[in-house]
Coordinates of C-alpha atoms and ligand atoms in Angstrom, one line a residue:
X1 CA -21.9 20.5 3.3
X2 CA -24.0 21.4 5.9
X3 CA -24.1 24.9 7.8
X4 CA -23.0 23.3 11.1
X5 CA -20.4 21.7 9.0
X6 CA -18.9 24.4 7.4
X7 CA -18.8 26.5 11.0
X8 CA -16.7 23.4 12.4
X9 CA -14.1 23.9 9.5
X10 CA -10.7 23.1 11.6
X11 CA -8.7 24.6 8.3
X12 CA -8.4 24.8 4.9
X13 CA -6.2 22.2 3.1
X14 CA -4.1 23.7 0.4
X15 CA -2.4 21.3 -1.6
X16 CA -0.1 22.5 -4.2
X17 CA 0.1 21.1 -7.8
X18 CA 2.7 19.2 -8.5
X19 CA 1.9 16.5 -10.9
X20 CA 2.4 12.9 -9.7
X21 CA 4.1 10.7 -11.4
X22 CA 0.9 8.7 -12.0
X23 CA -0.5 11.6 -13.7
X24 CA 2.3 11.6 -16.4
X25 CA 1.9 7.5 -16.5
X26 CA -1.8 8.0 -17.4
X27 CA -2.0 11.1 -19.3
X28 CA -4.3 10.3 -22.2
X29 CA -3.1 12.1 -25.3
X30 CA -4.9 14.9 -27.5
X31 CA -6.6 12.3 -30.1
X32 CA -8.0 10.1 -28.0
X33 CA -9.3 12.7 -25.1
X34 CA -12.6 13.6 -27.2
X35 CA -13.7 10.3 -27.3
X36 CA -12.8 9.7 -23.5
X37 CA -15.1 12.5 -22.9
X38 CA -18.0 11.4 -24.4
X39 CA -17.2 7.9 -23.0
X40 CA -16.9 9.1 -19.1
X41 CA -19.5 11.5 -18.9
X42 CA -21.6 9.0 -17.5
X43 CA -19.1 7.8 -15.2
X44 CA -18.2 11.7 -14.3
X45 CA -21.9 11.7 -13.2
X46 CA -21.1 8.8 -11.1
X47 CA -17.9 9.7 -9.6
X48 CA -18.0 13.5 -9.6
X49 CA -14.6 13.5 -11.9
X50 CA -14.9 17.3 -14.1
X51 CA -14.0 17.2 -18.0
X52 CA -10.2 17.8 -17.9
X53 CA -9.2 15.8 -14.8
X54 CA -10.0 12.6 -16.0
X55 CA -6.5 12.1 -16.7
X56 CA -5.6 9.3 -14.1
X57 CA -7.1 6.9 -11.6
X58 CA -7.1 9.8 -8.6
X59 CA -10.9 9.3 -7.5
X60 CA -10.5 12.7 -5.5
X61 CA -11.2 16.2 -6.5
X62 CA -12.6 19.6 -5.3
X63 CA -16.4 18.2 -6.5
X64 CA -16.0 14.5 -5.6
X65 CA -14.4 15.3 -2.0
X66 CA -17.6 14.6 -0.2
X67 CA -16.9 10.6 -0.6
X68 CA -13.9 10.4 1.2
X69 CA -15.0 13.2 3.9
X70 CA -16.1 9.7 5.9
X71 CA -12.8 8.5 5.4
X72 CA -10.9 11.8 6.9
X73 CA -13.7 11.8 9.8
X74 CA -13.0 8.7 11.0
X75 CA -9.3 9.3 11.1
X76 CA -9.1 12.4 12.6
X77 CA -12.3 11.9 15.1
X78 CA -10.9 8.2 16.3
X79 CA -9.6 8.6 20.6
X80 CA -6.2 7.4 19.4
X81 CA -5.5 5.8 23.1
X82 CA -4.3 2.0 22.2
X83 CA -1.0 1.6 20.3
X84 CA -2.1 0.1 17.2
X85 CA -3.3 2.1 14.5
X86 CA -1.3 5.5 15.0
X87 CA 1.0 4.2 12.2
X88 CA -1.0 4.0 9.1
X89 CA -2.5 7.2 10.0
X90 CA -0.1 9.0 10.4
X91 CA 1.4 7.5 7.3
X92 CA -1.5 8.5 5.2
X93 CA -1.8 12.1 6.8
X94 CA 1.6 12.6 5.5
X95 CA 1.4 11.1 2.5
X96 CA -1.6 12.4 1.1
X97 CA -0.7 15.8 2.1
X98 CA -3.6 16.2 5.7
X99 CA -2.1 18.7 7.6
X100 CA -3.3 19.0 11.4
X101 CA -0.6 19.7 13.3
X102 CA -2.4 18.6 16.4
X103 CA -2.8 14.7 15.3
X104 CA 0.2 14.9 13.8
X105 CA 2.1 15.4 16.8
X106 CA 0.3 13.5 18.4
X107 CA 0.5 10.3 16.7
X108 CA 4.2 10.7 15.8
X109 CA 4.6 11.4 19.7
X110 CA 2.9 7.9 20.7
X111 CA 4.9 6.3 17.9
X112 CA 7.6 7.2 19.8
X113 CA 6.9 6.2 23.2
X114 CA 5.8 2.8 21.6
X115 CA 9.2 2.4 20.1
X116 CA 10.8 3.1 22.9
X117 CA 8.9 1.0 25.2
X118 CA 8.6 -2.7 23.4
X119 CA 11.1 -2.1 20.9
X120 CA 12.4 -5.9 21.0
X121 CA 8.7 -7.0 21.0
X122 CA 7.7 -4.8 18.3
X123 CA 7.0 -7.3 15.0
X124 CA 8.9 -6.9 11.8
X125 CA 6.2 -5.0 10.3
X126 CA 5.0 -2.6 12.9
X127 CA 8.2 -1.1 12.9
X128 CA 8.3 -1.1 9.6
X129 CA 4.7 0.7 9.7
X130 CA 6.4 3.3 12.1
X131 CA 9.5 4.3 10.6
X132 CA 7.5 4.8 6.8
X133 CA 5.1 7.1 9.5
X134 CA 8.1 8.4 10.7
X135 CA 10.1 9.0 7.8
X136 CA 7.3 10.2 5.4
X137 CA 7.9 13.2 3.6
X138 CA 11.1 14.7 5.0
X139 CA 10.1 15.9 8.5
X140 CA 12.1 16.1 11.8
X141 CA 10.7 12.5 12.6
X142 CA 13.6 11.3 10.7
X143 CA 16.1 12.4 12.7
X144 CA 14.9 9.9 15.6
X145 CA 14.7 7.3 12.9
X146 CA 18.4 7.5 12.5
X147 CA 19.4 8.3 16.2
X148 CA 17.5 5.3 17.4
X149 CA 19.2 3.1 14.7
X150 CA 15.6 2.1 13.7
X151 CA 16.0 0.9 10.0
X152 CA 19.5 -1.6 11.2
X153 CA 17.0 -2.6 13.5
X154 CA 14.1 -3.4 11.1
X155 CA 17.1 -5.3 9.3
X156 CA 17.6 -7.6 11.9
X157 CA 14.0 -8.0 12.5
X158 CA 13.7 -8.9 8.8
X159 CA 16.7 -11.2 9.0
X160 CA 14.8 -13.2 12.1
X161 CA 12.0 -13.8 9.8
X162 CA 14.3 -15.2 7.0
X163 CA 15.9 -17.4 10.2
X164 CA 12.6 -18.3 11.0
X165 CA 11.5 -19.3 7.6
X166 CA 15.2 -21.4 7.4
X167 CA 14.5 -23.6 10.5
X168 CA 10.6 -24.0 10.6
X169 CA 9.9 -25.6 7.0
X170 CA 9.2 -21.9 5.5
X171 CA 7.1 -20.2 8.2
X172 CA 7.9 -16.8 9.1
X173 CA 7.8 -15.5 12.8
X174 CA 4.6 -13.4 11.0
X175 CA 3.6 -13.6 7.8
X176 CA 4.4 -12.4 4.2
X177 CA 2.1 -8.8 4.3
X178 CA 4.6 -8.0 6.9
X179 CA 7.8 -9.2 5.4
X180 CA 7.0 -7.3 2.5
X181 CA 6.6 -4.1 4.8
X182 CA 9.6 -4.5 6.2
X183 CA 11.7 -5.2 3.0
X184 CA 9.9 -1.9 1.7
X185 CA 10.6 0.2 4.6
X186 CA 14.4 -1.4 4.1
X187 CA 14.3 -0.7 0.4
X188 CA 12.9 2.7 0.8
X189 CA 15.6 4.1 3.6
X190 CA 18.5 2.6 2.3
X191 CA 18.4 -0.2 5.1
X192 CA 20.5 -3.9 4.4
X193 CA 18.5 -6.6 2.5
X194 CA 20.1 -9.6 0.5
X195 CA 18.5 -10.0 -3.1
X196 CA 19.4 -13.4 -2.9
X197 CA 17.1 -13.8 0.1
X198 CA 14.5 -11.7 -2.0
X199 CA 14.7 -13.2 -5.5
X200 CA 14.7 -16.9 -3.3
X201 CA 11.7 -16.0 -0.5
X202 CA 9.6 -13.6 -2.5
X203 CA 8.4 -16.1 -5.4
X204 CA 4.9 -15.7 -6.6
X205 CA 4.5 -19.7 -6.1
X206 CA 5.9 -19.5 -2.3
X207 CA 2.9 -20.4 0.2
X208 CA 2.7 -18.0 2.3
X209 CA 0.9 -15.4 -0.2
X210 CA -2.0 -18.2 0.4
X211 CA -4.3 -18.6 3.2
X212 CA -6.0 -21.8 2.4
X213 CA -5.6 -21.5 -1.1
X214 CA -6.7 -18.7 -1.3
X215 CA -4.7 -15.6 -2.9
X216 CA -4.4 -12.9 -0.5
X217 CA -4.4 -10.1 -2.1
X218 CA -3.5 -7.5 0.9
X219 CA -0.3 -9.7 1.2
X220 CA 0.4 -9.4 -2.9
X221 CA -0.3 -5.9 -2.7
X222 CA 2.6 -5.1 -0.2
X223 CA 5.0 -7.5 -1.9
X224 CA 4.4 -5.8 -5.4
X225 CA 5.4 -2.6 -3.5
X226 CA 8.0 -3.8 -2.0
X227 CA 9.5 -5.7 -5.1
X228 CA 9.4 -2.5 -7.2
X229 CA 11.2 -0.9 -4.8
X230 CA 13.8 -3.0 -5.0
X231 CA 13.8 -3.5 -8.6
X232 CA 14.3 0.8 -8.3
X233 CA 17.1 0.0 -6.2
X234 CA 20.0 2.2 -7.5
X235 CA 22.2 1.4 -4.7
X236 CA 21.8 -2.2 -5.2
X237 CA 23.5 -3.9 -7.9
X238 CA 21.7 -6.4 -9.7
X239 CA 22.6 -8.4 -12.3
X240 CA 20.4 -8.4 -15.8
X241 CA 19.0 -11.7 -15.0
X242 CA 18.1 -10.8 -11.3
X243 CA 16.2 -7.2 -12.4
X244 CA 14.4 -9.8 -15.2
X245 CA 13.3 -12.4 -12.4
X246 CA 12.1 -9.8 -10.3
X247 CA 10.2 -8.5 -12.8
X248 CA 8.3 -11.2 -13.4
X249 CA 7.7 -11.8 -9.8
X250 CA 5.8 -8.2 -9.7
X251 CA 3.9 -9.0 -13.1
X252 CA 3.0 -12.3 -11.8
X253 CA 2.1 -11.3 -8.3
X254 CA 0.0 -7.8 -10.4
X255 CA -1.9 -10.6 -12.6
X256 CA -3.0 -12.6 -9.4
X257 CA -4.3 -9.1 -8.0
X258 CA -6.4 -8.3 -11.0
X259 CA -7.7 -12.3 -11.0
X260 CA -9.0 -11.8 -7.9
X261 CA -11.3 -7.9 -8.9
X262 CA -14.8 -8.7 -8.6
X263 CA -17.4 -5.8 -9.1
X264 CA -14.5 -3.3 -9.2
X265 CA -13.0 -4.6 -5.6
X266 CA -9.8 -6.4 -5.7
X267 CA -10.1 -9.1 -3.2
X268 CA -12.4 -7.2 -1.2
X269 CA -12.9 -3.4 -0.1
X270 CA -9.9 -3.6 2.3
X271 CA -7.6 -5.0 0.1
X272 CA -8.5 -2.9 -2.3
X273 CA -6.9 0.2 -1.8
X274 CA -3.2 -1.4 -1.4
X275 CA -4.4 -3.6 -4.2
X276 CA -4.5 0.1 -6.4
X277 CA -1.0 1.1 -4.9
X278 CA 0.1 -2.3 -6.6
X279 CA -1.2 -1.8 -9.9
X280 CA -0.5 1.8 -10.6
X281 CA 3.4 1.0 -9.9
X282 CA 3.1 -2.5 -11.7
X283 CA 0.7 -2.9 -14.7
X284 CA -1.3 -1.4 -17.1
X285 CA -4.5 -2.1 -15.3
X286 CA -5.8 1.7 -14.7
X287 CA -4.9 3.1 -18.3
X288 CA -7.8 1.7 -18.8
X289 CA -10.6 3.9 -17.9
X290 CA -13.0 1.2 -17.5
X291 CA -11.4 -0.6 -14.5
X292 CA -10.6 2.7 -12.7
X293 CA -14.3 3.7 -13.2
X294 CA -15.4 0.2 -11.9
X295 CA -13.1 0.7 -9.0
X296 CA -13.4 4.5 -7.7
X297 CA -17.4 2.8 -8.3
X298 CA -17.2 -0.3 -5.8
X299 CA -14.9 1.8 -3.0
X300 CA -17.3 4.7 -2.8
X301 CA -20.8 2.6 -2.7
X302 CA -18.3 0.6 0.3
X303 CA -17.9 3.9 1.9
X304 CA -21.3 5.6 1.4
X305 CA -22.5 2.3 3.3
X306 CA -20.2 2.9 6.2
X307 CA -18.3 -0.4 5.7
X308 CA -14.6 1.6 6.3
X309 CA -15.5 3.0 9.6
X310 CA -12.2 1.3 11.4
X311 CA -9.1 4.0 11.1
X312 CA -6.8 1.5 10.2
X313 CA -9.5 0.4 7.1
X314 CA -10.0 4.2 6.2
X315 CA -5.8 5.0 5.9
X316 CA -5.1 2.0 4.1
X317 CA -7.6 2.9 0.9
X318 CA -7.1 6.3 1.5
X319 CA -3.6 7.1 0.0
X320 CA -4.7 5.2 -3.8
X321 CA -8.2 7.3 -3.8
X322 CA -5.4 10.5 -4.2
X323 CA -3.4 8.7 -6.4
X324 CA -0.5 8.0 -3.9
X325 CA 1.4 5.1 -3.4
X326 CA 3.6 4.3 -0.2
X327 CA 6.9 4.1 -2.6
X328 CA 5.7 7.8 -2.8
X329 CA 7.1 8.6 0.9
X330 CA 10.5 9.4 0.1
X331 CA 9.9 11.3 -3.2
X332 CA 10.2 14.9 -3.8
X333 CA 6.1 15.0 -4.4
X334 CA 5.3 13.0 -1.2
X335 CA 2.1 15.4 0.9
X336 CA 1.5 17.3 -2.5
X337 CA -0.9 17.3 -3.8
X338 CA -3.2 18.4 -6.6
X339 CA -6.2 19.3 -5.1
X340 CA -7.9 21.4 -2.9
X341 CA -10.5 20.8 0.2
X342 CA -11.8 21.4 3.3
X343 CA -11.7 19.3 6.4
X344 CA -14.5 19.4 9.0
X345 CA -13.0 18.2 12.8
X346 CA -17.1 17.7 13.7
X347 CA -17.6 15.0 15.5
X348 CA -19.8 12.5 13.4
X349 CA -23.7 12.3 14.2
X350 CA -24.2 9.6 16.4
X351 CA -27.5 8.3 16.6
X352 CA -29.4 7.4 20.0
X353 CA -32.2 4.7 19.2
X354 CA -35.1 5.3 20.4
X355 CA -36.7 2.0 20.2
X356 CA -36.5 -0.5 22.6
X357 CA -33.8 -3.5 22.2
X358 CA -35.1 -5.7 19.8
X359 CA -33.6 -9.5 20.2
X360 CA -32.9 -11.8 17.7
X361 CA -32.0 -15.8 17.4
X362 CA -28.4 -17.1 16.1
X363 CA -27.0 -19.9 16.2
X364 CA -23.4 -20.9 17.2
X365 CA -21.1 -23.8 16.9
X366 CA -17.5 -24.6 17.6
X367 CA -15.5 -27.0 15.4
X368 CA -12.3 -28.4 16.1
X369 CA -12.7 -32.1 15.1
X370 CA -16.4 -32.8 16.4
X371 CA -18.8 -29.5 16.3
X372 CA -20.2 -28.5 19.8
X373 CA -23.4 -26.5 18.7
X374 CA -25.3 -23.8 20.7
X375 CA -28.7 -21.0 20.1
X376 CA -28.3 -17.9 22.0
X377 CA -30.4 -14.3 21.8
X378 CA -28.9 -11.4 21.6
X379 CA -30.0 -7.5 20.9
X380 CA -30.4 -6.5 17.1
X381 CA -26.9 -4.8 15.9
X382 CA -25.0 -7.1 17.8
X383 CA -21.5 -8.2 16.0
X384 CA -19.9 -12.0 16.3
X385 CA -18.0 -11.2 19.6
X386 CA -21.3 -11.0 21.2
X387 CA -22.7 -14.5 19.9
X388 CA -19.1 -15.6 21.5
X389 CA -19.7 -14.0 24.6
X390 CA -23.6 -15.1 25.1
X391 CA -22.3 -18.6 24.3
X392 CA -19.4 -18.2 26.6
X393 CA -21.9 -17.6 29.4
X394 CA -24.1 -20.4 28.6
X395 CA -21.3 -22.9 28.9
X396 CA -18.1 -21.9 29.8
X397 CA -16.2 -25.3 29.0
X398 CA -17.3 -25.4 25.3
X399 CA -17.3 -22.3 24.7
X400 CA -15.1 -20.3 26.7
X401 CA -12.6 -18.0 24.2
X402 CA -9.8 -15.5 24.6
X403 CA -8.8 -12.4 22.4
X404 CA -5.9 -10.1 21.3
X405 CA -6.5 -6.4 20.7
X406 CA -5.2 -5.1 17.3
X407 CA -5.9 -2.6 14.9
X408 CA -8.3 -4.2 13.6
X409 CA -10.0 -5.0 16.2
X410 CA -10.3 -8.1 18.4
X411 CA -8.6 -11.0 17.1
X412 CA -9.6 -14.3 18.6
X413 CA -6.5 -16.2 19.8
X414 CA -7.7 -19.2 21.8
X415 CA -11.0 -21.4 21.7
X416 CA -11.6 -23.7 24.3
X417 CA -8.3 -22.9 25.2
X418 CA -6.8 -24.4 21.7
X419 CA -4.9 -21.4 20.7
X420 CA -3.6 -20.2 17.0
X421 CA 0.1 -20.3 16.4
X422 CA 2.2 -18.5 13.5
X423 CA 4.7 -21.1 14.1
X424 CA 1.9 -24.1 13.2
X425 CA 0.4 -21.4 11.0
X426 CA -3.0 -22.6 12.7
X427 CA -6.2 -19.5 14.0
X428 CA -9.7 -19.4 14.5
X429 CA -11.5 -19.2 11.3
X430 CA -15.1 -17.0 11.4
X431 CA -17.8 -18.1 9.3
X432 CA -21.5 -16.9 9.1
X433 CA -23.5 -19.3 6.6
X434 CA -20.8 -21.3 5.8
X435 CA -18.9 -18.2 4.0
X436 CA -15.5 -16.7 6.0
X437 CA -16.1 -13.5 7.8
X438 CA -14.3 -10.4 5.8
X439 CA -14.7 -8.7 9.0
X440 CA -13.1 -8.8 12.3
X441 CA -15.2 -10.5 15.1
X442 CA -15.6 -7.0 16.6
X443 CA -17.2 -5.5 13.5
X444 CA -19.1 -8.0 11.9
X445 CA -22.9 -7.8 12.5
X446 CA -25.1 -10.9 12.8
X447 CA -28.5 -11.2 11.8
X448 CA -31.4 -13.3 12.7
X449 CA -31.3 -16.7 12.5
X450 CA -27.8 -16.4 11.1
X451 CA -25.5 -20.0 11.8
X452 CA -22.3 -18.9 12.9
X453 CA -18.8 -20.9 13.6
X454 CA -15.4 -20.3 14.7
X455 CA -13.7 -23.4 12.6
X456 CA -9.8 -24.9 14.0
X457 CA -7.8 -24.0 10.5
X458 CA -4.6 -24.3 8.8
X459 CA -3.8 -21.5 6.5
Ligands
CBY501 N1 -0.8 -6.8 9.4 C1 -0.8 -8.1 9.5 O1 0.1 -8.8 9.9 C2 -2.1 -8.7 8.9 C3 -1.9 -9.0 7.5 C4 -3.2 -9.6 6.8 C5 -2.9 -10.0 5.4 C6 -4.3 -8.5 6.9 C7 -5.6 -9.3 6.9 C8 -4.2 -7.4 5.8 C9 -4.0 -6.0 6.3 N2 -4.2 -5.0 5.5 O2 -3.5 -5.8 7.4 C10 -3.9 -10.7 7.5 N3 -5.2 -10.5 7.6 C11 -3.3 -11.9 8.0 C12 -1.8 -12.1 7.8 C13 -4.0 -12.9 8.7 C14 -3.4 -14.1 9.3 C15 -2.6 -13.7 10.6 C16 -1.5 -14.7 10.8 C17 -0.3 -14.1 11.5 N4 0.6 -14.9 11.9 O3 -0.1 -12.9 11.6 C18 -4.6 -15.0 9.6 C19 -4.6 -15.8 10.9 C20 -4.7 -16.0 8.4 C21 -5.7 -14.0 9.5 N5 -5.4 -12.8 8.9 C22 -7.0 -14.3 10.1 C23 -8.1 -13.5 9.9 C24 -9.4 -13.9 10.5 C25 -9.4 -13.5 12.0 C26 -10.2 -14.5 12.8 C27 -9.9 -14.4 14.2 N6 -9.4 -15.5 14.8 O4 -10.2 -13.4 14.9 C28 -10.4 -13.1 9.6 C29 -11.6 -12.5 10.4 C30 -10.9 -14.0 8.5 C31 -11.9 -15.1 8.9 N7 -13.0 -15.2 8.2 O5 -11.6 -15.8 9.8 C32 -9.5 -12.0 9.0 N8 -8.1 -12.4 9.2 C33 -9.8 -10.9 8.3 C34 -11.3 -10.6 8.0 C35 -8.9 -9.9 7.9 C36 -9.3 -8.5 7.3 C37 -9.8 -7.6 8.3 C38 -11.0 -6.7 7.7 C39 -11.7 -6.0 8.8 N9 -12.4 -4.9 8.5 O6 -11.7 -6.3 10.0 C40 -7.9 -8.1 6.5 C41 -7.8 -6.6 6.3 C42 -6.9 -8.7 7.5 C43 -6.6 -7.8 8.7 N10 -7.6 -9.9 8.0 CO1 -6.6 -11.4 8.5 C44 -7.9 -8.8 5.2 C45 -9.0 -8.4 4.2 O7 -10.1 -8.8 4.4 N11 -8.7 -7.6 3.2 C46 0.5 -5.9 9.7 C47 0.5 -5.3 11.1 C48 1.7 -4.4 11.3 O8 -0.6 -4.6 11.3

């Protein structure tokens, strides 16, 4: 750590040691530790694990901390003025055991506000985002959570889905990452749910854990959670052959996860960290050193290369990098945790250029049934949104587009005033070379001579 660094130190962490339950899960025993360590010393190198931790898939210690610094940076640095990603922050702060009092306050204070302001428009699973903020850890937060009646609320909202789903041949109001929130967020503070809605909606075969085919593994990864929970679920009672089909809806759903781990990411680096939460309460996956290696590998090259730079992306891999899942935030060891670090509040370097703009040549089409096709410059380091907005200039009626504001970013909504629908389960598809975005238009950077498209889908 740098000097500068060390004199910006907000506070030092102290985490106390209270072993997780992963740690028990993945305890290696005495005969088979020597060979481990000869195995992993390599990795060790790699991943900055010492000889005696190397017990579970936690990629985070004293030595190591310096790979997720980034990750707590961008957190605690981000100007939390919009409404969106206060949530999963503040859920991983508490969680993982962060303490700063000041963001903490903070964020559960605009929680609030945003509660109380667009409660009816809040979606299923923002609230259920905000009351696991809320409610994680014991704290005073959970008082407001039952004042306000949030969770009966979260019940109805999860009820409307199922409505939703009824009338409109399966389609939720939203979509199944957030149904899955919200049945954990149920599941977790004792809210109603039926299992018959469960064991009927939440089959690994049901459509809506596919976007075009394809697996989505963020949506898998919060309905594993979520069906665990509910599997857990002393105060429901479930019949032999209901716990059994549940089960196998979790190993399923965990062995569609692991078919999708390429180079040590599972679906891709911001699935990935959910996709760990998933696996360490549903499969065998990390007791094997190998694939936890590969993993802890893949997510610290991402974040050495500054790919998780969005607060949202850095809280939702955070939580597994500590070993933490979210069906950790009402147990006794919830904000423990084993090790010990500092935390800088510096502001991150940010770096002037001191060239002049260099401008480079993309082109850009629209497809809806005929593709309308344009060329446009624009500066070096310029993301999608740009091309959009160039084009967009050039000719309005082809090209003219509207977006939403979310967490992640700007979402486009409407192209050539054709907009997406839930309902139709229709959006905007982004492509750069033929090969769909894995980046917001906001964040993804173009290149020269790159052939971009926004493409009319159904998912
Ligand atoms: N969160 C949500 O409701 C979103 C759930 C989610 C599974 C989400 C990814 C995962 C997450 N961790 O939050 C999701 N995306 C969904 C459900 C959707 C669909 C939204 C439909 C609906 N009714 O809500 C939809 C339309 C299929 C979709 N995502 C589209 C897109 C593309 C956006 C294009 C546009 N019009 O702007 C895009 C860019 C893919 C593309 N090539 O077109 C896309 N998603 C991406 C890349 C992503 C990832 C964002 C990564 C990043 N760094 O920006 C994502 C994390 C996420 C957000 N989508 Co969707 C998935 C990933 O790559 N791992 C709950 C709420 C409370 O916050």
């Amino acid at each position: 750590m740098r000097p500068s660094r060390q004199l910006a130190l907000a506070g030092l962490l102290v985490f106390s040691l209270i072993p997780s339950q992963l740690c028990q899960m993945h305890a290696l025993t005495q005969v088979n530790k020597k060979k481990t360590e000869e195995q992993t010393t390599e990795s060790r190198k790699q991943t900055g694990l010492q000889a005696g931790t190397w017990k579970v898939c936690i990629g985070v210690n004293e030595t190591n901390f310096w790979h997720i610094e980034p990750l707590i940076n961008t957190m605690l640095n981000a100007k939390y003025t919009e409404r969106f990603q206060d949530a999963n922050v503040l859920l991983t702060f508490r969680l993982v055991g962060i303490k700063s009092q000041r963001l903490e306050q903070q964020l559960s204070g605009q929680i609030k506000e945003d509660i109380n302001s667009r409660e009816m428009e809040l979606t299923s699973g923002e609230l259920a985002v905000d009351i696991l903020a809320l409610g994680a850890c014991e704290n005073q937060d959970r008082e407001l959570i039952r004042g306000a009646h949030l969770v009966s609320k979260l019940g109805a909202k999860f009820q409307a889905e199922i409505q939703n789903m009824e009338a409109h041949s399966g389609n939720p109001l939203t979509n199944y990452y957030q149904l899955s929130l919200a049945l954990l967020a149920l599941c977790l503070f004792n809210g109603r749910y039926s299992i018959t809605s469960v064991t009927y909606y939440f089959t690994p075969e049901n459509k809506n854990y596919y976007f075009e085919d394809q697996f989505s593994v963020d949506t898998g990864a919060m309905a594993v959670l979520a069906l665990t929970c509910v599997r857990r679920d002393t105060q429901k009672k479930m019949n032999a052959n209901t716990k059994r089909k549940i089960s196998g809806y979790i190993a399923s759903l965990a062995n569609k996860i692991q078919a999708e781990g390429k180079q040590g990411l599972l679906g891709n680096i911001f699935s990935t960290g959910e996709a760990m939460q998933a696996l360490f309460v549903s499969s065998d996956y990390y007791k094997n050193e190998r694939n936890c290696r590969e993993t802890l590998r893949a997510v610290f090259d991402n974040i050495s290369q500054g790919v998780v730079y969005l607060p949202i992306a850095a809280a939702q891999i955070l939580p597994a990098l500590m070993g933490k899942t979210y069906l950790d935030v009402t147990s006794p060891s919830c904000g423990h945790n084993p090790v010990k670090f500092n935390v800088s509040t510096e502001k991150p370097d940010t770096a002037t250029p001191t060239t002049a703009p260099l401008y480079i040549l993309v082109k850009y089409s629209v497809q809806i049934n005929k593709t309308s096709h344009t060329e446009v410059t624009v500066r070096k380091g310029s993301v999608f949104l740009d091309v959009m907005k160039a084009a967009q200039e050039k000719n309005k009626t082809l090209f003219r587009f509207t977006v939403e504001e979310t967490s992640w970013g700007p979402f486009v909504t409407s192209v050539q005033g054709i907009s997406a629908s839930s309902k139709d389960r229709t959006y905007w598809k982004l492509l750069s070379n033929g090969q769909p975005l894995t980046q917001g238009a906001g964040s993804h950077v173009v290149q020269n001579g790159d052939n971009l498209e926004v493409r009319w889908s159904k998912y």
